[in-house]
Amino acid sequence: DAGITQSPRHKVTETGTPVTLRCHQTENHRYMYWYRQDPGHGLRLIHYSYGVKDTDKGEVSDGYSVSRSKTEDFLLTLESATSSQTSVYFCAFRDRGTNEQYFGPGTRLTVT
Amino acid sequence: DQQVKQNSPSLSVQEGRISILNCDYTNSMFDYFLWYKKYPAEGPTFLISISSIKDKNEDGRFTVFLNKSAKHLSLHIVPSQPGDSAVYFCAASLLIGNQFYFGTGTSLTVIP
């Protein structure tokens, strides 16, 4: 168990509605990441954080925002969901000691 | 532009034989490489890594080879087992950087 959870695990929402996905880690890691996984694209970085209130954009950040008010929580928000944001979303933290990322179980989001 | 590429979307291998998964990268500054394994409905899990100062790293049945001049790495699984059937992602990073760059994944099927 890598000590990282995501909620909800599944969500269906309508186009235009706001959606927030939560990532929670229990090991006090500074670096956290949000990815989306789509067929033919692998894992693409949406946003990442290198500390409380310190975040930066990844390669597919349009339409997404993040917040990190506590070390253990990293929130991903879709301000107005679109069908192109239907995907599986993974959160991860980076262990700076080993330079490895550990992933949560994923959230399957469907935007209808 | 994809900095890490896995050109084979799928691979089938007989149980007991060798599986070879390939990965190419374009950024010569990458100095740390990882392989992740992903089962359906689960998050990716770390498998093996290699730093750019090495050309081979071995862990049980898994060996990663790095050819820096060709910007190519490969994962060898010997002998392959049915439980190895999964999607494998390669990833690259800078040790001093914040981001990991993932390939599109190769789906390995090991046939009993």
PDB file of C-alpha atoms in Angstrom:
ATOM      1  CA  ASP A   1       0.000   0.000   0.000  1.00  0.00           C
ATOM      2  CA  ALA A   2       1.671   3.208  -1.210  1.00  0.00           C
ATOM      3  CA  GLY A   3      -0.320   5.411   1.172  1.00  0.00           C
ATOM      4  CA  ILE A   4      -2.209   7.326  -1.464  1.00  0.00           C
ATOM      5  CA  THR A   5      -5.946   7.352  -2.094  1.00  0.00           C
ATOM      6  CA  GLN A   6      -8.251   9.015  -4.578  1.00  0.00           C
ATOM      7  CA  SER A   7     -11.903   9.949  -4.309  1.00  0.00           C
ATOM      8  CA  PRO A   8     -14.301   9.399  -5.840  1.00  0.00           C
ATOM      9  CA  ARG A   9     -13.233   6.249  -7.699  1.00  0.00           C
ATOM     10  CA  HIS A  10     -15.974   6.651 -10.281  1.00  0.00           C
ATOM     11  CA  LYS A  11     -17.999   9.665 -11.330  1.00  0.00           C
ATOM     12  CA  VAL A  12     -20.475  10.455 -14.066  1.00  0.00           C
ATOM     13  CA  THR A  13     -21.265  14.094 -14.617  1.00  0.00           C
ATOM     14  CA  GLU A  14     -22.909  16.304 -17.198  1.00  0.00           C
ATOM     15  CA  THR A  15     -21.216  18.707 -19.567  1.00  0.00           C
ATOM     16  CA  GLY A  16     -20.791  22.130 -18.030  1.00  0.00           C
ATOM     17  CA  THR A  17     -20.811  21.059 -14.400  1.00  0.00           C
ATOM     18  CA  PRO A  18     -17.846  21.600 -12.067  1.00  0.00           C
ATOM     19  CA  VAL A  19     -16.050  18.519 -10.770  1.00  0.00           C
ATOM     20  CA  THR A  20     -13.417  18.150  -8.064  1.00  0.00           C
ATOM     21  CA  LEU A  21     -11.256  15.086  -7.643  1.00  0.00           C
ATOM     22  CA  ARG A  22      -9.351  14.534  -4.427  1.00  0.00           C
ATOM     23  CA  CYS A  23      -5.981  12.942  -3.817  1.00  0.00           C
ATOM     24  CA  HIS A  24      -4.799  12.170  -0.296  1.00  0.00           C
ATOM     25  CA  GLN A  25      -1.390  10.904   0.779  1.00  0.00           C
ATOM     26  CA  THR A  26      -0.320   9.910   4.245  1.00  0.00           C
ATOM     27  CA  GLU A  27       3.478  10.060   3.962  1.00  0.00           C
ATOM     28  CA  ASN A  28       4.163  13.811   3.926  1.00  0.00           C
ATOM     29  CA  HIS A  29       5.671  13.877   0.432  1.00  0.00           C
ATOM     30  CA  ARG A  30       6.293  17.280  -1.033  1.00  0.00           C
ATOM     31  CA  TYR A  31       5.791  16.473  -4.728  1.00  0.00           C
ATOM     32  CA  MET A  32       2.390  15.431  -6.051  1.00  0.00           C
ATOM     33  CA  TYR A  33       1.057  14.997  -9.560  1.00  0.00           C
ATOM     34  CA  TRP A  34      -2.171  14.672 -11.515  1.00  0.00           C
ATOM     35  CA  TYR A  35      -2.197  12.654 -14.761  1.00  0.00           C
ATOM     36  CA  ARG A  36      -4.840  11.552 -17.178  1.00  0.00           C
ATOM     37  CA  GLN A  37      -4.662   8.273 -19.055  1.00  0.00           C
ATOM     38  CA  ASP A  38      -6.242   7.940 -22.475  1.00  0.00           C
ATOM     39  CA  PRO A  39      -5.899   5.236 -25.139  1.00  0.00           C
ATOM     40  CA  GLY A  40      -3.039   6.025 -27.479  1.00  0.00           C
ATOM     41  CA  HIS A  41      -1.716   8.781 -25.225  1.00  0.00           C
ATOM     42  CA  GLY A  42      -0.412   6.990 -22.180  1.00  0.00           C
ATOM     43  CA  LEU A  43      -0.081   9.079 -19.048  1.00  0.00           C
ATOM     44  CA  ARG A  44      -0.100  12.826 -19.571  1.00  0.00           C
ATOM     45  CA  LEU A  45       0.708  15.316 -16.859  1.00  0.00           C
ATOM     46  CA  ILE A  46      -2.034  17.815 -16.035  1.00  0.00           C
ATOM     47  CA  HIS A  47      -0.596  19.716 -13.058  1.00  0.00           C
ATOM     48  CA  TYR A  48       1.910  19.074 -10.325  1.00  0.00           C
ATOM     49  CA  SER A  49       2.766  20.525  -6.951  1.00  0.00           C
ATOM     50  CA  TYR A  50       6.082  20.904  -5.180  1.00  0.00           C
ATOM     51  CA  GLY A  51       4.690  22.097  -1.888  1.00  0.00           C
ATOM     52  CA  VAL A  52       1.739  23.722  -0.163  1.00  0.00           C
ATOM     53  CA  LYS A  53       0.363  26.430  -2.451  1.00  0.00           C
ATOM     54  CA  ASP A  54       3.143  25.729  -4.992  1.00  0.00           C
ATOM     55  CA  THR A  55       1.788  24.302  -8.228  1.00  0.00           C
ATOM     56  CA  ASP A  56       2.707  24.299 -11.888  1.00  0.00           C
ATOM     57  CA  LYS A  57       1.168  23.308 -15.199  1.00  0.00           C
ATOM     58  CA  GLY A  58       1.822  20.132 -17.112  1.00  0.00           C
ATOM     59  CA  GLU A  59       1.376  19.432 -20.797  1.00  0.00           C
ATOM     60  CA  VAL A  60      -2.456  19.172 -20.751  1.00  0.00           C
ATOM     61  CA  SER A  61      -3.488  21.753 -18.150  1.00  0.00           C
ATOM     62  CA  ASP A  62      -6.159  23.611 -20.172  1.00  0.00           C
ATOM     63  CA  GLY A  63      -9.560  23.294 -18.498  1.00  0.00           C
ATOM     64  CA  TYR A  64      -8.091  22.131 -15.196  1.00  0.00           C
ATOM     65  CA  SER A  65      -7.057  23.849 -11.990  1.00  0.00           C
ATOM     66  CA  VAL A  66      -5.459  22.497  -8.824  1.00  0.00           C
ATOM     67  CA  SER A  67      -5.105  23.470  -5.220  1.00  0.00           C
ATOM     68  CA  ARG A  68      -2.829  22.312  -2.419  1.00  0.00           C
ATOM     69  CA  SER A  69      -3.691  23.867   0.920  1.00  0.00           C
ATOM     70  CA  LYS A  70      -2.265  20.983   2.953  1.00  0.00           C
ATOM     71  CA  THR A  71       0.685  18.689   2.250  1.00  0.00           C
ATOM     72  CA  GLU A  72      -1.502  15.610   2.265  1.00  0.00           C
ATOM     73  CA  ASP A  73      -4.238  16.808  -0.111  1.00  0.00           C
ATOM     74  CA  PHE A  74      -4.035  17.712  -3.792  1.00  0.00           C
ATOM     75  CA  LEU A  75      -7.299  18.659  -5.495  1.00  0.00           C
ATOM     76  CA  LEU A  76      -7.986  18.670  -9.223  1.00  0.00           C
ATOM     77  CA  THR A  77     -10.923  20.776 -10.432  1.00  0.00           C
ATOM     78  CA  LEU A  78     -12.629  20.785 -13.783  1.00  0.00           C
ATOM     79  CA  GLU A  79     -14.339  24.167 -13.752  1.00  0.00           C
ATOM     80  CA  SER A  80     -16.804  23.246 -16.494  1.00  0.00           C
ATOM     81  CA  ALA A  81     -16.536  19.627 -17.557  1.00  0.00           C
ATOM     82  CA  THR A  82     -16.464  18.737 -21.260  1.00  0.00           C
ATOM     83  CA  SER A  83     -16.776  15.371 -22.992  1.00  0.00           C
ATOM     84  CA  SER A  84     -13.072  15.545 -23.935  1.00  0.00           C
ATOM     85  CA  GLN A  85     -12.280  15.325 -20.232  1.00  0.00           C
ATOM     86  CA  THR A  86     -13.763  11.846 -20.006  1.00  0.00           C
ATOM     87  CA  SER A  87     -10.740   9.891 -18.862  1.00  0.00           C
ATOM     88  CA  VAL A  88      -9.082   7.996 -16.056  1.00  0.00           C
ATOM     89  CA  TYR A  89      -7.292  10.326 -13.681  1.00  0.00           C
ATOM     90  CA  PHE A  90      -4.320   9.268 -11.596  1.00  0.00           C
ATOM     91  CA  CYS A  91      -2.688  11.052  -8.738  1.00  0.00           C
ATOM     92  CA  ALA A  92       0.881  10.323  -7.661  1.00  0.00           C
ATOM     93  CA  PHE A  93       3.515  11.440  -5.212  1.00  0.00           C
ATOM     94  CA  ARG A  94       7.250  11.421  -5.725  1.00  0.00           C
ATOM     95  CA  ASP A  95       9.587   9.894  -3.218  1.00  0.00           C
ATOM     96  CA  ARG A  96      12.623  12.148  -3.471  1.00  0.00           C
ATOM     97  CA  GLY A  97      14.765   9.560  -1.770  1.00  0.00           C
ATOM     98  CA  THR A  98      14.217   6.930  -4.459  1.00  0.00           C
ATOM     99  CA  ASN A  99      13.128   9.273  -7.263  1.00  0.00           C
ATOM    100  CA  GLU A 100      10.127   7.049  -7.908  1.00  0.00           C
ATOM    101  CA  GLN A 101       6.503   7.994  -8.292  1.00  0.00           C
ATOM    102  CA  TYR A 102       3.765   6.088  -6.502  1.00  0.00           C
ATOM    103  CA  PHE A 103       0.301   6.181  -7.947  1.00  0.00           C
ATOM    104  CA  GLY A 104      -3.178   6.143  -6.524  1.00  0.00           C
ATOM    105  CA  PRO A 105      -5.835   3.705  -7.775  1.00  0.00           C
ATOM    106  CA  GLY A 106      -7.372   6.171 -10.239  1.00  0.00           C
ATOM    107  CA  THR A 107     -10.698   7.925 -10.781  1.00  0.00           C
ATOM    108  CA  ARG A 108     -12.771   7.057 -13.802  1.00  0.00           C
ATOM    109  CA  LEU A 109     -14.614  10.196 -14.896  1.00  0.00           C
ATOM    110  CA  THR A 110     -17.330  10.166 -17.536  1.00  0.00           C
ATOM    111  CA  VAL A 111     -18.700  13.440 -18.850  1.00  0.00           C
ATOM    112  CA  THR A 112     -21.995  13.006 -20.693  1.00  0.00           C
TER     113      THR A 112
ATOM    114  CA  ASP B   1       5.623  16.593 -28.790  1.00  0.00           C
ATOM    115  CA  GLN B   2       6.095  13.155 -27.246  1.00  0.00           C
ATOM    116  CA  GLN B   3       9.518  13.008 -25.605  1.00  0.00           C
ATOM    117  CA  VAL B   4       9.187   9.345 -24.666  1.00  0.00           C
ATOM    118  CA  LYS B   5       7.867   6.887 -27.211  1.00  0.00           C
ATOM    119  CA  GLN B   6       6.809   3.279 -27.116  1.00  0.00           C
ATOM    120  CA  ASN B   7       6.215   2.285 -30.704  1.00  0.00           C
ATOM    121  CA  SER B   8       4.728  -1.135 -30.049  1.00  0.00           C
ATOM    122  CA  PRO B   9       1.192  -0.853 -28.641  1.00  0.00           C
ATOM    123  CA  SER B  10       1.030  -4.579 -27.963  1.00  0.00           C
ATOM    124  CA  LEU B  11       3.170  -7.679 -27.639  1.00  0.00           C
ATOM    125  CA  SER B  12       2.298 -11.372 -27.234  1.00  0.00           C
ATOM    126  CA  VAL B  13       4.766 -13.897 -25.860  1.00  0.00           C
ATOM    127  CA  GLN B  14       4.596 -17.549 -24.904  1.00  0.00           C
ATOM    128  CA  GLU B  15       4.974 -18.408 -21.238  1.00  0.00           C
ATOM    129  CA  GLY B  16       8.594 -19.158 -20.383  1.00  0.00           C
ATOM    130  CA  ARG B  17      10.019 -17.143 -23.264  1.00  0.00           C
ATOM    131  CA  ILE B  18      11.626 -13.712 -23.150  1.00  0.00           C
ATOM    132  CA  SER B  19       9.560 -10.522 -23.404  1.00  0.00           C
ATOM    133  CA  ILE B  20      11.359  -7.462 -24.735  1.00  0.00           C
ATOM    134  CA  LEU B  21       9.659  -4.087 -24.444  1.00  0.00           C
ATOM    135  CA  ASN B  22      11.232  -1.076 -26.098  1.00  0.00           C
ATOM    136  CA  CYS B  23      11.239   2.636 -25.429  1.00  0.00           C
ATOM    137  CA  ASP B  24      12.856   5.593 -27.188  1.00  0.00           C
ATOM    138  CA  TYR B  25      13.366   9.129 -25.951  1.00  0.00           C
ATOM    139  CA  THR B  26      14.335  12.371 -27.606  1.00  0.00           C
ATOM    140  CA  ASN B  27      15.724  14.512 -24.778  1.00  0.00           C
ATOM    141  CA  SER B  28      19.406  13.722 -24.233  1.00  0.00           C
ATOM    142  CA  MET B  29      19.255  15.512 -20.866  1.00  0.00           C
ATOM    143  CA  PHE B  30      17.129  12.782 -19.279  1.00  0.00           C
ATOM    144  CA  ASP B  31      19.209  11.028 -16.656  1.00  0.00           C
ATOM    145  CA  TYR B  32      16.772   8.696 -14.931  1.00  0.00           C
ATOM    146  CA  PHE B  33      14.498   6.102 -16.468  1.00  0.00           C
ATOM    147  CA  LEU B  34      11.777   3.935 -15.012  1.00  0.00           C
ATOM    148  CA  TRP B  35       9.395   1.174 -16.000  1.00  0.00           C
ATOM    149  CA  TYR B  36       5.908   0.897 -14.576  1.00  0.00           C
ATOM    150  CA  LYS B  37       3.439  -1.948 -14.807  1.00  0.00           C
ATOM    151  CA  LYS B  38      -0.308  -1.396 -14.859  1.00  0.00           C
ATOM    152  CA  TYR B  39      -3.120  -3.863 -14.394  1.00  0.00           C
ATOM    153  CA  PRO B  40      -6.696  -2.938 -15.406  1.00  0.00           C
ATOM    154  CA  ALA B  41      -8.547  -0.774 -12.881  1.00  0.00           C
ATOM    155  CA  GLU B  42      -5.387  -0.182 -10.840  1.00  0.00           C
ATOM    156  CA  GLY B  43      -2.779   2.551 -10.685  1.00  0.00           C
ATOM    157  CA  PRO B  44       0.642   2.016 -12.276  1.00  0.00           C
ATOM    158  CA  THR B  45       3.185   0.376 -10.000  1.00  0.00           C
ATOM    159  CA  PHE B  46       6.928   0.890 -10.097  1.00  0.00           C
ATOM    160  CA  LEU B  47       8.865  -2.007 -11.587  1.00  0.00           C
ATOM    161  CA  ILE B  48      12.506  -1.104 -12.161  1.00  0.00           C
ATOM    162  CA  SER B  49      14.670   1.934 -12.842  1.00  0.00           C
ATOM    163  CA  ILE B  50      18.078   2.887 -14.190  1.00  0.00           C
ATOM    164  CA  SER B  51      20.180   6.000 -14.003  1.00  0.00           C
ATOM    165  CA  SER B  52      22.131   7.305 -16.954  1.00  0.00           C
ATOM    166  CA  ILE B  53      25.457   6.360 -15.390  1.00  0.00           C
ATOM    167  CA  LYS B  54      24.592   2.695 -15.883  1.00  0.00           C
ATOM    168  CA  ASP B  55      23.746   0.658 -18.947  1.00  0.00           C
ATOM    169  CA  LYS B  56      22.065  -2.255 -17.208  1.00  0.00           C
ATOM    170  CA  ASN B  57      20.061  -2.876 -14.077  1.00  0.00           C
ATOM    171  CA  GLU B  58      18.707  -6.245 -13.034  1.00  0.00           C
ATOM    172  CA  ASP B  59      16.053  -7.229 -10.508  1.00  0.00           C
ATOM    173  CA  GLY B  60      15.072 -10.872 -10.545  1.00  0.00           C
ATOM    174  CA  ARG B  61      13.377 -11.689 -13.827  1.00  0.00           C
ATOM    175  CA  PHE B  62      13.459  -8.046 -14.936  1.00  0.00           C
ATOM    176  CA  THR B  63      16.399  -6.325 -16.591  1.00  0.00           C
ATOM    177  CA  VAL B  64      16.493  -2.841 -18.033  1.00  0.00           C
ATOM    178  CA  PHE B  65      19.096  -1.888 -20.624  1.00  0.00           C
ATOM    179  CA  LEU B  66      19.992   1.682 -21.498  1.00  0.00           C
ATOM    180  CA  ASN B  67      21.710   2.757 -24.724  1.00  0.00           C
ATOM    181  CA  LYS B  68      22.367   6.457 -24.312  1.00  0.00           C
ATOM    182  CA  SER B  69      23.875   6.982 -27.743  1.00  0.00           C
ATOM    183  CA  ALA B  70      20.748   5.578 -29.367  1.00  0.00           C
ATOM    184  CA  LYS B  71      18.436   7.168 -26.762  1.00  0.00           C
ATOM    185  CA  HIS B  72      16.860   3.782 -26.292  1.00  0.00           C
ATOM    186  CA  LEU B  73      15.960   1.597 -23.366  1.00  0.00           C
ATOM    187  CA  SER B  74      14.467  -1.832 -23.172  1.00  0.00           C
ATOM    188  CA  LEU B  75      12.902  -4.037 -20.533  1.00  0.00           C
ATOM    189  CA  HIS B  76      13.588  -7.759 -20.644  1.00  0.00           C
ATOM    190  CA  ILE B  77      11.415 -10.206 -18.729  1.00  0.00           C
ATOM    191  CA  VAL B  78      12.817 -13.724 -18.471  1.00  0.00           C
ATOM    192  CA  PRO B  79      11.061 -16.089 -18.155  1.00  0.00           C
ATOM    193  CA  SER B  80       7.714 -14.508 -18.932  1.00  0.00           C
ATOM    194  CA  GLN B  81       4.767 -15.589 -16.804  1.00  0.00           C
ATOM    195  CA  PRO B  82       1.003 -15.178 -17.340  1.00  0.00           C
ATOM    196  CA  GLY B  83       0.908 -12.797 -14.347  1.00  0.00           C
ATOM    197  CA  ASP B  84       3.186 -10.450 -16.283  1.00  0.00           C
ATOM    198  CA  SER B  85       0.295  -9.682 -18.640  1.00  0.00           C
ATOM    199  CA  ALA B  86      -0.252  -5.952 -18.155  1.00  0.00           C
ATOM    200  CA  VAL B  87       0.412  -2.584 -19.735  1.00  0.00           C
ATOM    201  CA  TYR B  88       4.004  -1.413 -19.328  1.00  0.00           C
ATOM    202  CA  PHE B  89       4.930   2.261 -19.354  1.00  0.00           C
ATOM    203  CA  CYS B  90       8.426   3.628 -19.610  1.00  0.00           C
ATOM    204  CA  ALA B  91       9.172   7.021 -18.118  1.00  0.00           C
ATOM    205  CA  ALA B  92      12.065   9.462 -18.090  1.00  0.00           C
ATOM    206  CA  SER B  93      13.033  12.349 -15.876  1.00  0.00           C
ATOM    207  CA  LEU B  94      15.747  14.722 -14.864  1.00  0.00           C
ATOM    208  CA  LEU B  95      17.056  13.966 -11.378  1.00  0.00           C
ATOM    209  CA  ILE B  96      17.035  17.683 -10.640  1.00  0.00           C
ATOM    210  CA  GLY B  97      13.701  18.213 -12.359  1.00  0.00           C
ATOM    211  CA  ASN B  98      10.127  17.927 -11.197  1.00  0.00           C
ATOM    212  CA  GLN B  99       8.408  16.099 -14.034  1.00  0.00           C
ATOM    213  CA  PHE B 100       8.260  12.571 -15.331  1.00  0.00           C
ATOM    214  CA  TYR B 101       7.560  11.964 -19.007  1.00  0.00           C
ATOM    215  CA  PHE B 102       5.695   8.797 -19.868  1.00  0.00           C
ATOM    216  CA  GLY B 103       5.430   6.749 -23.021  1.00  0.00           C
ATOM    217  CA  THR B 104       2.117   5.585 -24.451  1.00  0.00           C
ATOM    218  CA  GLY B 105       2.447   2.076 -23.052  1.00  0.00           C
ATOM    219  CA  THR B 106       2.827  -1.453 -24.411  1.00  0.00           C
ATOM    220  CA  SER B 107       0.227  -4.084 -23.606  1.00  0.00           C
ATOM    221  CA  LEU B 108       1.969  -7.391 -22.921  1.00  0.00           C
ATOM    222  CA  THR B 109       0.070 -10.656 -23.136  1.00  0.00           C
ATOM    223  CA  VAL B 110       1.811 -13.798 -21.918  1.00  0.00           C
ATOM    224  CA  ILE B 111       0.133 -16.863 -23.366  1.00  0.00           C
ATOM    225  CA  PRO B 112       0.081 -19.948 -21.113  1.00  0.00           C
TER     226      PRO B 112
END
